[in-house]
Amino acid sequence: MRLSLVVAFVIAVFAGAASAQVPSPDAAPSTPVATVELDPFEPTREEAVLESYVDGVVAAHRREHDAPAVAVSVVRDGRILFAKAYGDADVETGAPASGTRSLFRIGSVSKTFTWTAVMMLYERGLIDLDEDVNRYLKGMQIPEAFDAPVTMNDLMAHRAGFEDTLEVFTVPDTTDKSLTDVLAEQMPKRVYPPGTRTSYSNWGAALAAKIVEDVSGVPYEKFLQDEILTPLSMTHTTLKGPALMNDETRAALAKAYELKAGDYAPADYMEIGPYAPAGAMASTANDMAQWMLLHMGRGEYNGAKLMRPQTHDFMWTRAFDDRPAGADLAHGFMTRHYRDVVSFGHGGATSSYYTDMTMVPQFGIGVFVSQSGTMDRTLVSDLPWLVIDHVLDAPPDFAHDDPGFADKAEGFAGAYLDNRRSFSRFEKLFATDSTAEVAPAKGGLTVSIEGKTFHYAPVKGAADTFENRHGARLVFGRDEKGRVTHFTGSWGVHSYERVGFATNPLLLNLAFGLALLFSVTTVAGAWRRQGRGALKTRAGALVGLGAIVAAGLVFALAGAFVWMAVQMANADAAMLLSYPPASIVILRLVALGVFAVAIAGLVSLWPAWSGSGWRVWRKLHHTAFALALAYFALMLVVWNVIFAPTA
């Protein structure tokens, strides 16, 4: 069973009609505000070649992966080079996608608006980034833990120490609950001291939006509209999800599709209710070009000034300095090193859109790309870096293996578990198949996760930093004794914790395997003894019957796991609104049965040895089965399959 199918669906969430008649989104102000038009200019030969290059890359991707529609905008030196869309906004009608009118859901790129709002309030002296966030919260408080408060800097760096939770994705857009209500009801457990580990948190980003509300005194959506979207004339950008859009705005949305039986089928739209600031926005290629130009302009664009240049410069610095050569967050913006340049931006995804926004101030260039349909995310993840490669116009020179590193490599080897996981709920189980295996290899390391293996070489002059042939970097962290304890991934928003033997998820698989093995041999032994007149006592008959029941429950649990894996592999956004599905409910009930027979199995050891009349080999087999069941039951508790709430 591969639980990575579950993890892939969940993690993908959030780390992006006819185009001829598209009015402004619902949240637009009553006073008409004209969309910023592209100033006419004659592109240079270099710029024209770049646009042709992007056209070719997108065309090749759409041909290979059947992407219904793609939106791309590229800005350079304070201008919009182009903002366009490719493909069909509506496959059924053949309506073409438009770069100025077709809306694409941008997922977690929405967070960049939240973080910008925070920095605007910081500039006004209303928020101290190093202050306990409880100072600003109304109607709820973050519980104390680790003798350290959660600060806004922690939230912006995804280092607040919260566990992950699926509950963010279980709230419909039509709920009557407020952001305060859902944040208070679905508060995740604090599992790490603030600042010590990076773990992407949609809940934490939504908490920052609540602080914007509580400090400014207006709903977040109104602050977004009045203070950001309207001044920038981003009239085709909305915070509302499809379920809340009016008919005209929804018609502007590039429809999302999935491939079924080789053909397009409409995909469900993800709903996150009041958590909208964490990832519900929709926008056009042209509007997002204006958003990039604001940030490339250090907080000012086209006469709109959201913050002073000095404040924006500060926003694009890191609040933590523990991995200067690796990826991290600069007050909410993902920042990473790639080929001697430093980029800022954010990625995003919903259940049916992929999005990325990357800006490189060194070149004055920004790239936005969004795709309707999740056929393949290669274009969205690769296009910004392909554009950078094209602009650099020189072969990349990434890190090389170091023969002298071989003696140190063993210190990094081992299993690492993604820290973006549940710790206190049933969903902890989903982390068992997201283990990263690190091993020595030549003069570097190999990292294997979810069936893919990458080779990393040490980066010269950067301690514990490694780079692969695509320019992605990992940075390992150490404890006070110098032992490697974790590493942070190439996007700077996920860290992986080194696990020892006792906490390795493989132990759950081992326990399940042993329980299945002895279940099979128990049933096989009972079948073999049929009709042979084996010596029986009443105690022996009861213990033997109990063993058969236990084996049957283990088989049933295996079937329930398979059912859950299949159901979750085919899960969609609608399923999350009714989470947990029937397969998980049944699995947990059967697991309780296994736990009960495991206890009974231990109790049965006395009559099995003292009054069963069995041969010694059967007694030994029954003992081994009872111990295997007990160990399996313990693992079911450890991994929250039972006795823990679901999201």
XYZ file of C-alpha atoms in Angstrom:
647
model
C 0.000 0.000 0.000
C 1.369 3.427 -0.951
C 0.125 6.164 1.323
C 2.074 8.642 -0.803
C -1.026 8.789 -3.014
C -2.789 10.365 -0.063
C 0.126 12.621 0.767
C 0.512 13.735 -2.847
C -3.122 14.812 -3.008
C -2.948 16.721 0.259
C 0.504 18.314 -0.129
C -0.363 19.421 -3.688
C -3.000 21.574 -2.203
C -1.370 25.025 -1.912
C 4.167 25.231 -0.669
C -2.282 27.452 -8.226
C -16.031 30.572 -19.556
C -15.961 32.629 -22.354
C -13.185 35.152 -22.405
C -14.985 37.603 -24.659
C -17.220 39.070 -21.944
C -15.588 39.273 -18.528
C -16.645 41.903 -15.977
C -14.742 42.780 -12.845
C -14.766 40.285 -9.946
C -17.296 40.487 -7.147
C -15.035 42.406 -4.792
C -14.371 45.268 -7.213
C -15.292 48.743 -5.913
C -18.487 50.438 -7.018
C -16.525 53.293 -8.576
C -15.164 52.004 -11.892
C -11.398 51.566 -11.945
C -9.832 51.015 -15.325
C -7.611 48.013 -15.841
C -4.015 49.040 -16.409
C -3.374 48.744 -20.121
C -0.044 47.739 -21.555
C 1.848 50.805 -22.704
C 2.774 50.348 -26.344
C 6.467 49.763 -26.864
C 8.685 48.108 -29.402
C 10.276 45.027 -27.818
C 13.975 44.579 -28.280
C 15.210 41.628 -30.259
C 16.193 39.924 -27.007
C 12.702 40.427 -25.595
C 11.040 39.172 -28.759
C 13.245 36.077 -28.728
C 12.356 35.478 -25.072
C 8.631 35.635 -25.825
C 9.050 33.215 -28.733
C 11.037 30.914 -26.467
C 8.267 30.904 -23.843
C 5.665 30.307 -26.565
C 7.587 27.237 -27.680
C 8.050 25.836 -24.185
C 4.345 26.224 -23.395
C 3.280 24.726 -26.721
C 5.494 21.681 -26.184
C 4.163 21.182 -22.668
C 0.523 21.482 -23.703
C 1.047 19.061 -26.549
C 2.701 16.459 -24.328
C 0.498 16.799 -21.248
C -2.851 18.044 -22.635
C -2.963 21.092 -20.370
C -6.289 22.845 -21.148
C -5.120 26.417 -20.509
C -1.951 28.142 -19.352
C -1.480 31.782 -18.339
C 1.966 33.394 -18.471
C 3.220 36.891 -17.813
C 6.802 38.117 -17.912
C 7.926 41.511 -16.620
C 11.314 43.121 -17.188
C 12.816 46.393 -16.008
C 9.512 47.898 -14.878
C 7.496 46.873 -17.951
C 5.125 44.062 -18.805
C 6.844 42.261 -21.687
C 3.778 40.126 -22.259
C 0.757 38.775 -20.396
C -1.033 36.090 -22.329
C -2.886 32.815 -22.063
C -2.721 29.688 -24.183
C -5.414 27.122 -24.875
C -9.090 27.130 -24.011
C -10.735 28.683 -20.994
C -13.715 26.447 -21.767
C -12.952 23.220 -23.590
C -16.614 22.489 -24.328
C -17.257 25.803 -26.099
C -13.743 26.346 -27.396
C -13.611 29.827 -25.839
C -9.943 30.889 -25.881
C -8.142 31.792 -22.688
C -7.147 35.445 -22.341
C -4.180 36.942 -20.543
C -6.179 40.002 -19.496
C -9.610 38.508 -18.806
C -9.353 34.805 -17.903
C -9.045 34.109 -14.185
C -6.818 31.324 -12.868
C -6.868 30.205 -9.235
C -3.423 30.971 -7.824
C -3.514 28.860 -4.648
C -0.864 29.733 -2.084
C 0.456 32.632 -4.150
C -2.482 34.292 -2.349
C -0.287 34.297 0.747
C 1.980 36.944 -0.784
C -0.947 39.363 -0.500
C -1.380 38.441 3.171
C 2.313 38.959 3.902
C 2.311 42.256 2.019
C -0.660 43.414 4.101
C 1.267 42.484 7.253
C 4.260 44.539 6.127
C 2.042 47.521 5.360
C 0.767 47.422 8.938
C 4.313 46.899 10.193
C 5.382 50.078 8.395
C 2.544 51.957 10.101
C 3.804 50.807 13.485
C 0.740 48.648 14.144
C 2.522 45.271 14.164
C 5.806 44.319 15.797
C 7.134 41.276 13.947
C 8.936 40.005 17.062
C 6.007 40.442 19.447
C 3.830 37.586 20.767
C 0.927 37.343 18.295
C -1.468 36.926 21.237
C -1.014 40.660 21.777
C -2.936 41.301 18.545
C -5.461 38.442 18.503
C -9.084 39.062 19.461
C -11.469 36.236 20.320
C -8.768 33.558 20.569
C -5.285 32.971 21.936
C -2.413 30.643 21.040
C -1.686 28.299 23.986
C 1.669 28.641 25.700
C 4.309 26.030 24.906
C 8.098 25.627 24.969
C 8.429 28.803 27.074
C 8.454 30.779 23.822
C 5.669 32.786 22.155
C 4.746 32.575 18.482
C 5.660 35.788 16.648
C 4.721 37.194 13.257
C 8.266 36.477 12.086
C 7.658 32.831 12.997
C 4.418 32.784 10.999
C 5.998 34.460 7.965
C 8.871 31.956 7.967
C 6.562 28.965 8.572
C 8.528 28.314 11.764
C 5.759 28.698 14.335
C 6.024 24.986 15.161
C 2.437 23.956 14.364
C 1.590 20.445 13.244
C -0.144 20.128 9.874
C -3.869 19.521 9.615
C -6.337 18.557 6.903
C -9.072 20.557 8.603
C -8.192 23.626 6.540
C -9.611 21.807 3.512
C -12.818 20.564 5.139
C -14.649 23.898 5.437
C -17.058 24.800 2.592
C -17.048 28.283 1.105
C -20.708 28.676 2.078
C -20.123 28.196 5.809
C -21.499 30.771 8.233
C -18.384 30.487 10.395
C -15.916 33.344 10.565
C -12.150 33.127 10.251
C -11.920 33.479 14.028
C -14.373 30.601 14.488
C -12.493 28.097 12.344
C -9.065 29.116 13.615
C -10.169 28.637 17.221
C -12.014 25.371 16.546
C -9.276 23.803 14.427
C -6.156 25.014 16.201
C -3.245 22.632 15.522
C -0.952 21.384 18.244
C 2.365 23.144 18.805
C 4.990 20.447 18.236
C 8.283 22.359 17.857
C 9.728 25.408 19.609
C 9.167 28.518 17.455
C 11.962 29.250 15.011
C 13.574 25.801 15.157
C 11.912 23.929 12.286
C 10.335 24.952 8.992
C 6.935 23.377 8.387
C 4.555 24.908 5.858
C 1.332 25.960 7.573
C -1.827 27.112 5.840
C -3.388 27.547 9.268
C -0.531 29.834 10.296
C -0.948 31.980 7.182
C -4.679 32.302 7.858
C -3.833 33.329 11.425
C -1.728 36.159 9.988
C -4.745 37.291 7.949
C -6.813 37.367 11.142
C -4.167 39.567 12.736
C -4.504 41.918 9.751
C -8.242 42.026 10.504
C -7.821 42.532 14.239
C -5.167 45.231 13.899
C -6.734 47.150 11.001
C -10.283 46.860 12.322
C -11.728 45.762 8.971
C -12.328 42.319 7.417
C -9.318 40.970 5.564
C -11.173 40.961 2.234
C -11.980 44.658 2.588
C -8.390 45.495 3.522
C -7.182 43.523 0.506
C -9.586 45.301 -1.825
C -9.224 48.851 -0.503
C -5.522 48.889 0.340
C -4.009 46.651 -2.351
C -6.182 45.621 -5.307
C -7.889 48.953 -5.962
C -4.732 51.110 -5.779
C -3.026 48.708 -8.194
C -6.064 48.564 -10.515
C -6.093 44.769 -10.189
C -9.751 44.692 -11.229
C -9.701 41.071 -12.350
C -8.479 39.630 -9.060
C -10.747 38.237 -6.356
C -10.491 36.465 -3.020
C -13.790 34.663 -3.527
C -13.872 30.974 -4.372
C -15.988 29.739 -7.300
C -18.902 28.858 -5.001
C -19.177 32.522 -3.935
C -18.520 34.191 -7.299
C -21.405 35.768 -9.156
C -22.278 34.312 -12.559
C -20.291 36.881 -14.523
C -17.117 36.420 -12.521
C -17.413 32.649 -12.567
C -17.752 32.795 -16.351
C -14.363 34.515 -16.425
C -12.708 31.617 -14.616
C -10.652 29.332 -16.830
C -12.398 26.039 -16.159
C -10.409 23.294 -14.507
C -10.267 19.823 -16.005
C -8.828 16.411 -15.315
C -8.163 13.623 -17.779
C -10.488 10.631 -17.567
C -10.437 7.858 -20.137
C -8.232 10.058 -22.313
C -10.662 12.975 -22.409
C -11.272 16.153 -20.434
C -13.690 15.987 -17.520
C -14.632 18.966 -15.324
C -12.703 18.989 -12.039
C -14.119 19.966 -8.675
C -13.064 23.288 -7.226
C -11.428 23.222 -3.832
C -13.248 25.095 -1.072
C -11.514 26.384 2.061
C -14.153 28.740 3.446
C -12.818 31.447 5.788
C -9.274 30.172 5.206
C -9.437 31.968 1.827
C -6.440 34.274 2.537
C -4.242 31.168 2.584
C -5.061 30.162 -0.964
C -8.414 31.025 -2.573
C -7.534 33.959 -4.843
C -8.040 34.000 -8.592
C -6.364 36.416 -10.995
C -5.269 37.007 -14.569
C -1.837 36.989 -16.138
C -2.036 40.766 -16.571
C -3.076 41.486 -12.987
C -0.312 39.249 -11.661
C 2.181 41.081 -13.870
C 1.158 44.257 -12.050
C 1.610 42.472 -8.727
C 5.142 41.458 -9.722
C 5.962 44.967 -10.901
C 4.849 46.359 -7.539
C 7.379 44.143 -5.792
C 10.084 44.625 -8.396
C 9.439 48.351 -7.888
C 10.158 47.993 -4.150
C 6.568 48.577 -3.070
C 5.535 51.105 -5.719
C 4.022 50.742 -9.188
C 2.176 53.015 -11.582
C 1.668 55.727 -8.979
C 0.448 53.343 -6.270
C 2.755 53.174 -3.267
C 1.925 50.438 -0.780
C 5.078 50.815 1.307
C 8.371 52.667 1.392
C 11.302 51.154 -0.541
C 13.168 50.627 2.725
C 10.263 48.594 4.100
C 10.123 46.476 0.971
C 13.874 45.939 1.071
C 13.453 44.722 4.640
C 10.563 42.454 3.613
C 12.863 40.701 1.159
C 15.384 39.844 3.856
C 15.378 36.709 5.985
C 14.381 36.798 9.632
C 16.488 33.679 10.305
C 20.109 33.140 9.280
C 20.638 29.401 9.815
C 20.837 28.462 6.110
C 22.147 31.465 4.153
C 23.142 29.413 1.096
C 19.909 27.408 0.981
C 16.249 28.140 0.410
C 14.217 29.918 3.073
C 11.505 32.530 3.425
C 11.962 36.290 3.349
C 9.003 37.540 5.383
C 6.646 35.165 3.589
C 8.271 35.139 0.143
C 10.102 31.978 -0.874
C 13.708 32.820 -1.635
C 16.361 30.531 -3.067
C 19.743 30.542 -4.760
C 19.975 29.392 -8.356
C 23.023 29.865 -10.566
C 24.461 32.831 -8.688
C 21.125 34.639 -8.569
C 18.626 34.987 -5.738
C 14.921 34.704 -6.474
C 11.800 35.673 -4.542
C 8.286 34.400 -5.068
C 5.820 31.696 -4.171
C 4.247 28.558 -5.538
C 0.615 27.582 -5.269
C -1.846 24.831 -6.044
C -5.427 23.895 -5.451
C -6.932 20.552 -6.365
C -7.214 21.648 -9.998
C -4.736 24.500 -10.650
C -0.954 24.877 -10.437
C 0.740 28.280 -10.151
C 4.177 29.802 -9.648
C 5.468 33.358 -9.357
C 9.221 33.962 -9.400
C 11.053 37.300 -9.381
C 14.784 37.949 -9.807
C 15.611 41.556 -8.830
C 19.182 41.117 -10.075
C 17.853 40.913 -13.645
C 14.733 43.000 -13.096
C 12.697 40.048 -14.328
C 9.592 38.288 -13.032
C 7.684 35.268 -14.327
C 4.124 34.218 -13.483
C 2.660 30.959 -14.769
C -0.604 29.205 -13.957
C -2.280 26.127 -15.382
C -5.904 24.994 -15.224
C -5.840 21.237 -14.716
C -3.323 19.148 -12.811
C -2.204 16.830 -15.620
C 1.452 17.626 -14.958
C 3.109 20.423 -13.012
C 6.455 20.375 -14.848
C 5.791 23.578 -16.790
C 4.730 25.520 -13.707
C 7.712 24.397 -11.645
C 10.305 24.698 -14.441
C 9.339 27.685 -16.610
C 10.772 30.420 -14.340
C 14.134 28.646 -14.197
C 14.105 28.000 -17.933
C 13.590 31.734 -18.440
C 16.514 32.466 -16.107
C 18.672 29.982 -18.019
C 17.631 31.669 -21.255
C 18.519 35.129 -19.920
C 21.878 33.962 -18.560
C 22.648 32.333 -21.916
C 25.478 30.248 -20.451
C 25.804 26.601 -19.416
C 25.006 26.052 -15.733
C 27.809 25.073 -13.395
C 26.336 23.380 -10.366
C 28.140 21.740 -7.448
C 30.507 18.849 -8.154
C 31.246 15.704 -6.170
C 34.034 16.055 -3.630
C 36.099 12.867 -3.096
C 37.142 14.211 0.286
C 33.525 14.225 1.454
C 33.254 10.430 1.464
C 34.544 10.137 5.033
C 31.876 12.549 6.265
C 28.920 11.182 4.305
C 27.891 8.563 6.856
C 27.082 11.340 9.298
C 24.200 12.394 7.039
C 22.860 8.931 6.160
C 19.537 7.730 7.494
C 15.778 8.110 7.298
C 14.137 11.537 7.548
C 10.437 12.266 8.016
C 8.676 15.357 6.621
C 7.850 17.755 9.454
C 4.754 18.910 7.587
C 2.593 16.195 9.069
C 0.040 15.561 11.753
C 1.389 14.551 15.137
C -1.769 14.221 17.232
C -4.426 13.013 14.782
C -5.183 10.009 12.604
C -3.556 11.764 9.641
C -0.158 11.049 11.205
C -0.509 7.724 9.393
C -0.193 9.509 6.049
C 3.414 10.399 6.860
C 4.557 6.774 6.937
C 5.225 6.726 3.211
C 6.849 10.158 2.897
C 10.175 9.155 4.369
C 13.312 10.522 2.722
C 16.265 8.134 2.654
C 19.700 9.769 2.597
C 22.719 7.655 1.660
C 26.404 8.237 0.778
C 27.170 8.196 -2.942
C 30.577 8.872 -4.502
C 31.574 12.338 -3.337
C 28.088 13.378 -2.302
C 24.700 12.076 -1.182
C 21.629 10.504 -2.714
C 18.187 11.428 -1.447
C 15.285 9.101 -2.252
C 11.677 10.042 -1.635
C 8.404 8.749 -3.083
C 10.140 6.589 -5.643
C 12.506 9.266 -6.961
C 16.235 9.480 -6.271
C 18.418 12.565 -6.707
C 22.164 12.973 -6.357
C 23.488 15.955 -4.413
C 27.050 17.270 -4.264
C 28.551 19.496 -1.538
C 28.449 23.235 -2.233
C 31.896 24.737 -1.721
C 32.064 27.346 0.993
C 28.604 26.505 2.355
C 28.591 24.139 5.321
C 26.197 21.175 5.146
C 24.706 22.488 1.889
C 24.221 20.253 -1.160
C 23.095 20.885 -4.726
C 21.788 18.600 -7.468
C 22.238 18.892 -11.223
C 19.060 20.980 -11.485
C 20.306 23.598 -9.037
C 18.057 22.531 -6.153
C 19.724 22.762 -2.745
C 19.349 20.962 0.572
C 20.723 22.279 3.857
C 21.266 20.002 6.858
C 20.963 21.169 10.447
C 22.803 19.967 13.541
C 22.147 19.874 17.273
C 24.355 21.362 19.970
C 26.555 18.248 19.875
C 27.169 18.594 16.150
C 24.969 15.675 15.124
C 22.877 15.980 11.959
C 19.220 16.178 12.994
C 17.265 17.428 9.975
C 17.441 18.990 6.532
C 15.446 21.643 4.701
C 14.237 21.130 1.134
C 14.934 23.110 -2.012
C 11.918 25.434 -1.664
C 12.650 26.409 1.918
C 9.178 25.578 3.242
C 9.649 21.941 4.283
C 12.089 20.335 6.681
C 12.692 16.647 7.285
C 13.483 15.235 10.718
C 16.025 12.461 11.137
C 14.399 9.435 12.747
C 16.036 6.650 14.697
C 15.171 2.975 14.667
C 12.390 3.275 17.252
C 10.589 6.073 15.374
C 11.084 4.796 11.826
C 7.763 4.372 9.954
C 9.100 1.104 8.544
C 8.382 -0.455 11.934
C 4.651 -0.117 11.252
C 5.108 -1.980 7.979
C 7.200 -4.605 9.748
C 4.560 -5.071 12.439
C 1.801 -5.353 9.836
C 3.876 -7.840 7.858
C 4.465 -10.054 10.896
C 0.785 -9.951 11.843
C -0.195 -10.943 8.304
C 2.400 -13.722 8.187
C 1.205 -15.339 11.406
C -2.423 -14.840 10.370
C -1.763 -16.806 7.202
C 0.086 -19.583 9.034
C -2.633 -19.730 11.712
C -5.385 -20.215 9.137
C -3.237 -22.649 7.150
C -2.554 -24.692 10.289
C -6.257 -24.838 11.164
C -7.087 -26.006 7.649
C -4.348 -28.672 7.776
C -5.632 -30.058 11.061
C -9.190 -30.480 9.801
C -10.305 -34.121 10.001
C -7.075 -35.356 11.546
C -8.531 -35.940 14.982
C -6.015 -33.664 16.691
C -6.155 -33.719 20.475
C -8.463 -30.977 21.694
C -9.559 -29.589 25.024
C -12.214 -26.992 25.657
C -9.514 -24.434 26.429
C -7.583 -25.376 23.304
C -10.699 -25.088 21.137
C -11.544 -21.631 22.469
C -7.991 -20.349 22.118
C -7.776 -21.779 18.604
C -11.081 -20.156 17.629
C -9.851 -16.849 19.021
C -6.715 -17.098 16.895
C -8.841 -17.651 13.767
C -10.955 -14.587 14.616
C -7.795 -12.541 15.145
C -6.412 -13.653 11.786
C -9.693 -12.729 10.118
C -9.556 -9.233 11.604
C -5.969 -8.775 10.401
C -7.082 -9.778 6.891
C -10.020 -7.369 7.158
C -7.690 -4.571 8.237
C -5.442 -5.239 5.254
C -8.495 -4.958 3.017
C -9.533 -1.734 4.746
C -6.080 -0.243 4.136
C -6.312 -1.130 0.449
C -9.816 0.371 0.257
C -8.608 3.574 1.915
C -5.611 3.823 -0.425
C -7.820 3.382 -3.498
C -10.442 5.832 -2.251
C -7.865 8.466 -1.346
C -6.003 7.966 -4.636
C -9.243 8.902 -6.396
C -10.119 11.644 -3.928
C -11.203 15.054 -5.116
C -11.946 18.382 -3.517
C -15.556 17.410 -2.857
C -14.452 14.407 -0.805
C -12.488 16.620 1.582
C -15.669 18.510 2.462
C -17.108 15.253 3.861
C -13.857 13.988 5.363
C -13.269 11.379 6.736
C -14.513 9.037 3.994
C -16.195 5.724 4.763
C -12.976 3.784 4.171
C -11.215 5.575 7.033
C -14.186 5.127 9.379
C -14.290 1.374 8.657
C -10.508 1.058 8.894
C -10.487 2.597 12.369
C -13.297 0.322 13.559
C -11.523 -2.784 12.301
C -8.268 -1.553 13.856
C -10.054 -1.313 17.212
C -11.074 -4.927 16.738
C -7.454 -5.886 16.078
C -6.421 -4.051 19.239
C -9.039 -5.973 21.246
C -7.985 -9.399 19.929
C -4.346 -8.466 20.540
C -5.132 -8.027 24.236
C -7.132 -11.250 24.201
C -4.196 -12.977 22.526
C -1.869 -12.067 25.371
C -4.461 -13.263 27.905
C -4.796 -16.542 25.980
C -1.143 -17.473 26.443
C -1.779 -18.975 29.894
C -4.541 -21.405 28.827
C -2.662 -22.147 25.599
C 0.345 -23.388 27.561
C -1.429 -24.878 30.589
C -4.608 -26.472 29.304
C -4.815 -26.576 25.504
C -3.390 -30.043 24.978
C -1.426 -28.699 21.992
C 1.973 -29.824 20.844
C 4.848 -27.554 21.841
C 5.369 -26.235 18.296
C 1.763 -25.052 18.099
C 2.121 -23.370 21.490
C 5.252 -21.583 20.273
C 3.482 -20.519 17.072
C 0.506 -19.184 19.021
C 2.851 -17.293 21.337
C 4.635 -15.732 18.372
C 1.281 -14.754 16.836
C 0.108 -13.185 20.105
C 3.326 -11.200 20.469
C 3.210 -10.087 16.814
C -0.393 -8.947 17.279
C 0.516 -7.066 20.448
C 3.372 -5.315 18.670
C 1.103 -4.468 15.737
C -1.537 -3.091 18.120
C 1.121 -0.917 19.741
C 2.106 0.455 16.321
C -1.561 1.202 15.560
C -1.611 3.367 18.686
C 1.772 4.984 18.004
C 0.732 5.940 14.471
C -2.699 7.233 15.585
C -4.730 4.707 13.624
C -6.801 4.309 16.792
C -7.464 6.441 19.880
C -6.733 9.695 18.019
C -9.205 12.119 16.411
C -9.468 12.643 12.672
C -9.359 16.030 11.015
